[in-house]
Amino acid sequence: MAEAGSWRTPHRLALLALGVATVIFLVGPMLVVIPMSFTGAKILSWPPEGFSLQWYAKMLDDPQWSRGFVNSMQVATLTALVSTVLGTLAALGIVRGRFPGKGLANALILSPLLVPVIIIAIGFFAFYSVTRLTGSLPGLVLAHTALAVPFVIINVGTVLRTMDRNLEMAAASLGADPVRTFWRVTFPIILPGVFAGALFAFITSWDEVVVSIFMTSTRFRTLPVEMWEQVRQVVDPTVAAVATVVMVVTTTLLLLVLVARRQAPSR
């Protein structure tokens, strides 16, 4: 027993070290941006020189960054709303429905998760060049919705597959019609999944840059596209300040997703 215990301890320490190294490898490059945003130097450099908040002040004073932030919030909010409605309905149809080609329909809806984003961007650009939706708010929302809907379907579908159908049958036996049963029984149970899916949809739109580069114009740019354009033109620590704000928003939303997922089994 002692030998087994002595073997397990080094084994666990090795796994822990490997896990920590993996996390540092994945997260480290992003965390480096944070101290760079407080540098006193005029260009991006490592290690940071001094401490200054001037780049955050410049970010707030520059109308390009403020417009990009507002545009991103508008697009991400609308994308989350549209994706949540469409994704929830699609999840109900896929999980509960019985129709020919159900598997094919599910695969097509989830295909944006497998297809390279650049291919999706080129496809939307070709379609929008005909419909003249390029550079418009509705066009960008529709494109982001195509990318975000699969995340809503996955989250809502997971909760639907694990919920107790007897609750719905009990409500029906008491005289509740399907609509009343959905709003009074089903929806409160799947709400954590719906909320998590909505947050994932918001994050998908908030961080999206490849499709947005094809869909936006000089008059309408989201924050990631504005960051991309600034990096191409000027190596300015303001970009690091904006990146830090974007990471804080994304991390906060991901924490909310974890909270929503933990609440789902308790309902």
Short mmCIF file of C-alpha atoms in Angstrom, two decimals:
data_model
loop_
_atom_site.label_atom_id
_atom_site.label_comp_id
_atom_site.label_asym_id
_atom_site.label_seq_id
_atom_site.Cartn_x
_atom_site.Cartn_y
_atom_site.Cartn_z
CA MET A 1 0.00 0.00 0.00
CA ALA A 2 2.84 2.36 0.85
CA GLU A 3 4.49 1.71 -2.50
CA ALA A 4 1.21 2.33 -4.32
CA GLY A 5 0.69 5.58 -2.43
CA SER A 6 4.23 6.73 -3.15
CA TRP A 7 3.66 5.99 -6.85
CA ARG A 8 0.39 7.90 -6.98
CA THR A 9 1.79 11.05 -5.39
CA PRO A 10 4.56 11.68 -7.99
CA HIS A 11 2.11 10.67 -10.70
CA ARG A 12 -0.40 13.25 -9.54
CA LEU A 13 2.29 15.89 -9.18
CA ALA A 14 3.41 15.22 -12.74
CA LEU A 15 -0.15 15.54 -14.03
CA LEU A 16 -0.62 18.74 -12.03
CA ALA A 17 2.60 20.18 -13.43
CA LEU A 18 1.53 19.24 -16.96
CA GLY A 19 -1.87 20.86 -16.42
CA VAL A 20 -0.34 24.07 -15.08
CA ALA A 21 2.14 24.19 -17.97
CA THR A 22 -0.69 23.72 -20.47
CA VAL A 23 -2.74 26.52 -18.91
CA ILE A 24 0.26 28.86 -18.93
CA PHE A 25 0.95 27.97 -22.57
CA LEU A 26 -2.64 28.73 -23.58
CA VAL A 27 -3.39 31.73 -21.37
CA GLY A 28 0.07 33.26 -20.97
CA PRO A 29 0.19 35.13 -24.30
CA MET A 30 -3.14 36.79 -23.49
CA LEU A 31 -2.14 37.75 -19.95
CA VAL A 32 1.05 39.39 -21.23
CA VAL A 33 -1.12 41.99 -22.96
CA ILE A 34 -2.43 43.30 -19.62
CA PRO A 35 0.85 44.72 -18.23
CA MET A 36 1.73 45.99 -21.71
CA SER A 37 -1.40 48.14 -21.62
CA PHE A 38 -0.02 50.03 -18.59
CA THR A 39 3.38 50.76 -20.10
CA GLY A 40 4.83 54.24 -20.14
CA ALA A 41 6.57 53.63 -23.47
CA LYS A 42 5.25 55.00 -26.75
CA ILE A 43 5.29 51.64 -28.51
CA LEU A 44 4.42 48.07 -27.59
CA SER A 45 7.40 46.53 -25.83
CA TRP A 46 8.29 43.82 -23.35
CA PRO A 47 8.98 44.18 -20.53
CA PRO A 48 6.81 47.27 -19.99
CA GLU A 49 8.62 50.50 -19.19
CA GLY A 50 7.16 52.34 -16.20
CA PHE A 51 3.48 52.62 -15.36
CA SER A 52 0.89 54.82 -17.03
CA LEU A 53 -2.85 55.01 -17.65
CA GLN A 54 -2.40 57.25 -20.68
CA TRP A 55 -3.37 54.51 -23.15
CA TYR A 56 -6.69 53.90 -21.43
CA ALA A 57 -7.30 57.65 -21.48
CA LYS A 58 -6.42 57.74 -25.17
CA MET A 59 -8.78 54.83 -25.79
CA LEU A 60 -11.64 56.71 -24.14
CA ASP A 61 -10.88 59.95 -25.97
CA ASP A 62 -10.52 58.44 -29.44
CA PRO A 63 -13.90 58.45 -31.27
CA GLN A 64 -12.84 55.47 -33.40
CA TRP A 65 -12.55 53.21 -30.36
CA SER A 66 -15.80 54.46 -28.85
CA ARG A 67 -17.65 53.89 -32.14
CA GLY A 68 -16.14 50.43 -32.42
CA PHE A 69 -17.23 49.60 -28.87
CA VAL A 70 -20.78 50.80 -29.48
CA ASN A 71 -20.98 48.95 -32.79
CA SER A 72 -19.73 45.73 -31.19
CA MET A 73 -22.23 46.01 -28.35
CA GLN A 74 -25.08 46.57 -30.81
CA VAL A 75 -24.09 43.67 -33.05
CA ALA A 76 -23.38 41.28 -30.17
CA THR A 77 -26.63 42.11 -28.35
CA LEU A 78 -28.78 41.69 -31.46
CA THR A 79 -26.90 38.53 -32.42
CA ALA A 80 -27.50 37.08 -28.95
CA LEU A 81 -31.22 37.86 -29.12
CA VAL A 82 -31.76 36.45 -32.62
CA SER A 83 -29.54 33.43 -32.02
CA THR A 84 -31.24 32.60 -28.72
CA VAL A 85 -34.71 32.57 -30.28
CA LEU A 86 -33.68 30.62 -33.38
CA GLY A 87 -31.37 28.28 -31.48
CA THR A 88 -33.94 27.45 -28.82
CA LEU A 89 -36.60 26.68 -31.43
CA ALA A 90 -34.11 24.59 -33.41
CA ALA A 91 -33.06 22.67 -30.28
CA LEU A 92 -36.70 21.89 -29.49
CA GLY A 93 -37.24 20.63 -33.03
CA ILE A 94 -34.06 18.53 -33.09
CA VAL A 95 -34.47 16.98 -29.64
CA ARG A 96 -38.24 16.55 -29.56
CA GLY A 97 -39.16 16.40 -33.23
CA ARG A 98 -39.51 13.30 -35.38
CA PHE A 99 -39.13 13.98 -39.09
CA PRO A 100 -37.20 12.59 -42.08
CA GLY A 101 -33.70 13.99 -42.43
CA LYS A 102 -33.44 14.99 -38.79
CA GLY A 103 -29.79 13.96 -38.59
CA LEU A 104 -28.93 15.84 -41.78
CA ALA A 105 -30.70 18.97 -40.54
CA ASN A 106 -28.79 18.80 -37.27
CA ALA A 107 -25.48 18.40 -39.12
CA LEU A 108 -26.19 21.35 -41.41
CA ILE A 109 -27.15 23.62 -38.51
CA LEU A 110 -24.00 22.72 -36.58
CA SER A 111 -21.72 22.88 -39.65
CA PRO A 112 -20.43 26.42 -38.87
CA LEU A 113 -18.52 24.82 -35.98
CA LEU A 114 -16.61 22.58 -38.41
CA VAL A 115 -16.17 24.74 -41.50
CA PRO A 116 -13.20 27.16 -41.47
CA VAL A 117 -14.40 30.67 -40.68
CA ILE A 118 -12.65 32.12 -43.72
CA ILE A 119 -14.82 29.96 -45.99
CA ILE A 120 -17.97 31.20 -44.25
CA ALA A 121 -16.72 34.77 -44.57
CA ILE A 122 -16.11 34.42 -48.31
CA GLY A 123 -19.55 32.87 -48.78
CA PHE A 124 -21.29 35.69 -46.94
CA PHE A 125 -19.24 38.29 -48.81
CA ALA A 126 -20.28 36.84 -52.17
CA PHE A 127 -23.94 36.72 -51.10
CA TYR A 128 -23.89 40.21 -49.58
CA SER A 129 -22.26 41.72 -52.65
CA VAL A 130 -25.49 40.89 -54.49
CA THR A 131 -27.93 41.86 -51.72
CA ARG A 132 -25.92 44.97 -50.74
CA LEU A 133 -25.89 44.07 -47.06
CA THR A 134 -22.12 44.55 -46.74
CA GLY A 135 -21.22 47.21 -44.20
CA SER A 136 -24.68 47.25 -42.60
CA LEU A 137 -25.82 46.36 -39.10
CA PRO A 138 -28.44 43.81 -40.26
CA GLY A 139 -25.93 42.11 -42.54
CA LEU A 140 -23.34 41.71 -39.80
CA VAL A 141 -25.95 40.48 -37.30
CA LEU A 142 -27.14 37.82 -39.76
CA ALA A 143 -23.58 36.65 -40.42
CA HIS A 144 -22.75 36.47 -36.71
CA THR A 145 -26.04 34.69 -36.02
CA ALA A 146 -25.02 31.88 -38.38
CA LEU A 147 -21.89 31.41 -36.28
CA ALA A 148 -23.63 31.72 -32.91
CA VAL A 149 -26.77 29.59 -33.34
CA PRO A 150 -24.92 26.25 -32.95
CA PHE A 151 -23.77 27.24 -29.46
CA VAL A 152 -27.35 27.93 -28.40
CA ILE A 153 -28.53 24.62 -29.86
CA ILE A 154 -25.83 22.69 -28.00
CA ASN A 155 -26.56 24.32 -24.63
CA VAL A 156 -30.36 24.15 -24.86
CA GLY A 157 -30.33 20.68 -26.41
CA THR A 158 -28.19 19.33 -23.58
CA VAL A 159 -30.69 20.50 -20.97
CA LEU A 160 -33.66 19.21 -22.99
CA ARG A 161 -32.13 15.73 -23.22
CA THR A 162 -31.61 15.51 -19.46
CA MET A 163 -34.91 16.96 -18.24
CA ASP A 164 -37.69 14.74 -16.89
CA ARG A 165 -40.46 14.45 -19.51
CA ASN A 166 -42.86 13.25 -16.80
CA LEU A 167 -43.23 16.85 -15.63
CA GLU A 168 -44.61 17.87 -19.01
CA MET A 169 -46.90 14.85 -19.14
CA ALA A 170 -48.18 15.66 -15.66
CA ALA A 171 -48.99 19.21 -16.73
CA ALA A 172 -50.78 17.91 -19.83
CA SER A 173 -52.80 15.45 -17.74
CA LEU A 174 -53.96 18.36 -15.59
CA GLY A 175 -55.37 20.12 -18.64
CA ALA A 176 -52.51 22.42 -19.67
CA ASP A 177 -52.21 23.01 -23.41
CA PRO A 178 -48.78 22.68 -25.12
CA VAL A 179 -48.09 26.43 -25.05
CA ARG A 180 -48.94 26.75 -21.36
CA THR A 181 -46.90 23.62 -20.58
CA PHE A 182 -43.88 25.06 -22.36
CA TRP A 183 -43.93 28.41 -20.56
CA ARG A 184 -44.87 27.07 -17.13
CA VAL A 185 -42.88 23.80 -17.07
CA THR A 186 -40.36 23.39 -19.88
CA PHE A 187 -38.99 26.91 -20.17
CA PRO A 188 -38.10 27.38 -16.47
CA ILE A 189 -36.16 24.10 -16.61
CA ILE A 190 -34.21 24.91 -19.78
CA LEU A 191 -33.68 28.57 -18.81
CA PRO A 192 -30.09 28.03 -17.58
CA GLY A 193 -29.26 26.43 -20.94
CA VAL A 194 -30.95 29.27 -22.81
CA PHE A 195 -29.03 31.82 -20.73
CA ALA A 196 -25.72 30.02 -21.30
CA GLY A 197 -26.42 29.81 -25.03
CA ALA A 198 -27.24 33.52 -25.18
CA LEU A 199 -23.97 34.38 -23.45
CA PHE A 200 -22.01 32.14 -25.82
CA ALA A 201 -23.75 33.83 -28.76
CA PHE A 202 -22.81 37.25 -27.39
CA ILE A 203 -19.19 36.17 -26.89
CA THR A 204 -19.02 34.69 -30.40
CA SER A 205 -20.12 37.99 -31.92
CA TRP A 206 -18.10 40.13 -29.51
CA ASP A 207 -14.80 38.39 -30.35
CA GLU A 208 -15.42 37.68 -34.05
CA VAL A 209 -12.96 39.28 -36.45
CA VAL A 210 -12.59 37.18 -39.65
CA VAL A 211 -16.19 37.41 -40.87
CA SER A 212 -16.41 40.99 -39.60
CA ILE A 213 -13.44 42.06 -41.74
CA PHE A 214 -15.35 40.94 -44.84
CA MET A 215 -18.70 42.35 -43.69
CA THR A 216 -17.78 45.78 -42.28
CA SER A 217 -16.84 49.02 -44.01
CA THR A 218 -14.92 52.17 -43.12
CA ARG A 219 -18.18 53.68 -41.84
CA PHE A 220 -19.19 50.70 -39.71
CA ARG A 221 -16.49 48.75 -37.86
CA THR A 222 -16.66 46.56 -34.80
CA LEU A 223 -14.05 46.71 -32.05
CA PRO A 224 -12.05 43.63 -33.17
CA VAL A 225 -11.88 44.99 -36.73
CA GLU A 226 -10.77 48.38 -35.43
CA MET A 227 -8.04 46.62 -33.43
CA TRP A 228 -6.94 44.75 -36.55
CA GLU A 229 -6.74 47.93 -38.59
CA GLN A 230 -4.81 49.76 -35.87
CA VAL A 231 -2.26 46.93 -35.53
CA ARG A 232 -1.67 47.03 -39.28
CA GLN A 233 -1.01 50.78 -39.23
CA VAL A 234 0.41 51.73 -35.82
CA VAL A 235 2.07 49.64 -33.10
CA ASP A 236 0.46 51.60 -30.28
CA PRO A 237 -0.11 50.43 -26.66
CA THR A 238 -3.68 51.66 -27.01
CA VAL A 239 -4.39 48.38 -28.77
CA ALA A 240 -3.22 46.53 -25.65
CA ALA A 241 -5.58 48.63 -23.52
CA VAL A 242 -8.51 47.82 -25.81
CA ALA A 243 -7.53 44.14 -25.85
CA THR A 244 -7.53 44.11 -22.05
CA VAL A 245 -11.05 45.54 -21.96
CA VAL A 246 -12.21 42.94 -24.49
CA MET A 247 -10.67 40.12 -22.43
CA VAL A 248 -12.29 41.38 -19.22
CA VAL A 249 -15.72 41.43 -20.86
CA THR A 250 -15.22 37.97 -22.38
CA THR A 251 -13.93 36.45 -19.13
CA THR A 252 -16.84 37.90 -17.15
CA LEU A 253 -19.35 36.42 -19.58
CA LEU A 254 -17.62 33.02 -19.50
CA LEU A 255 -17.86 33.01 -15.70
CA LEU A 256 -21.58 33.72 -16.02
CA VAL A 257 -21.85 30.76 -18.42
CA LEU A 258 -20.25 28.50 -15.81
CA VAL A 259 -22.69 29.74 -13.18
CA ALA A 260 -25.65 29.11 -15.50
CA ARG A 261 -24.44 25.59 -16.29
CA ARG A 262 -24.07 24.75 -12.61
CA GLN A 263 -27.65 25.84 -11.99
CA ALA A 264 -29.05 23.70 -14.80
CA PRO A 265 -28.94 20.28 -13.05
CA SER A 266 -30.61 21.64 -9.91
CA ARG A 267 -33.79 22.59 -11.74
#
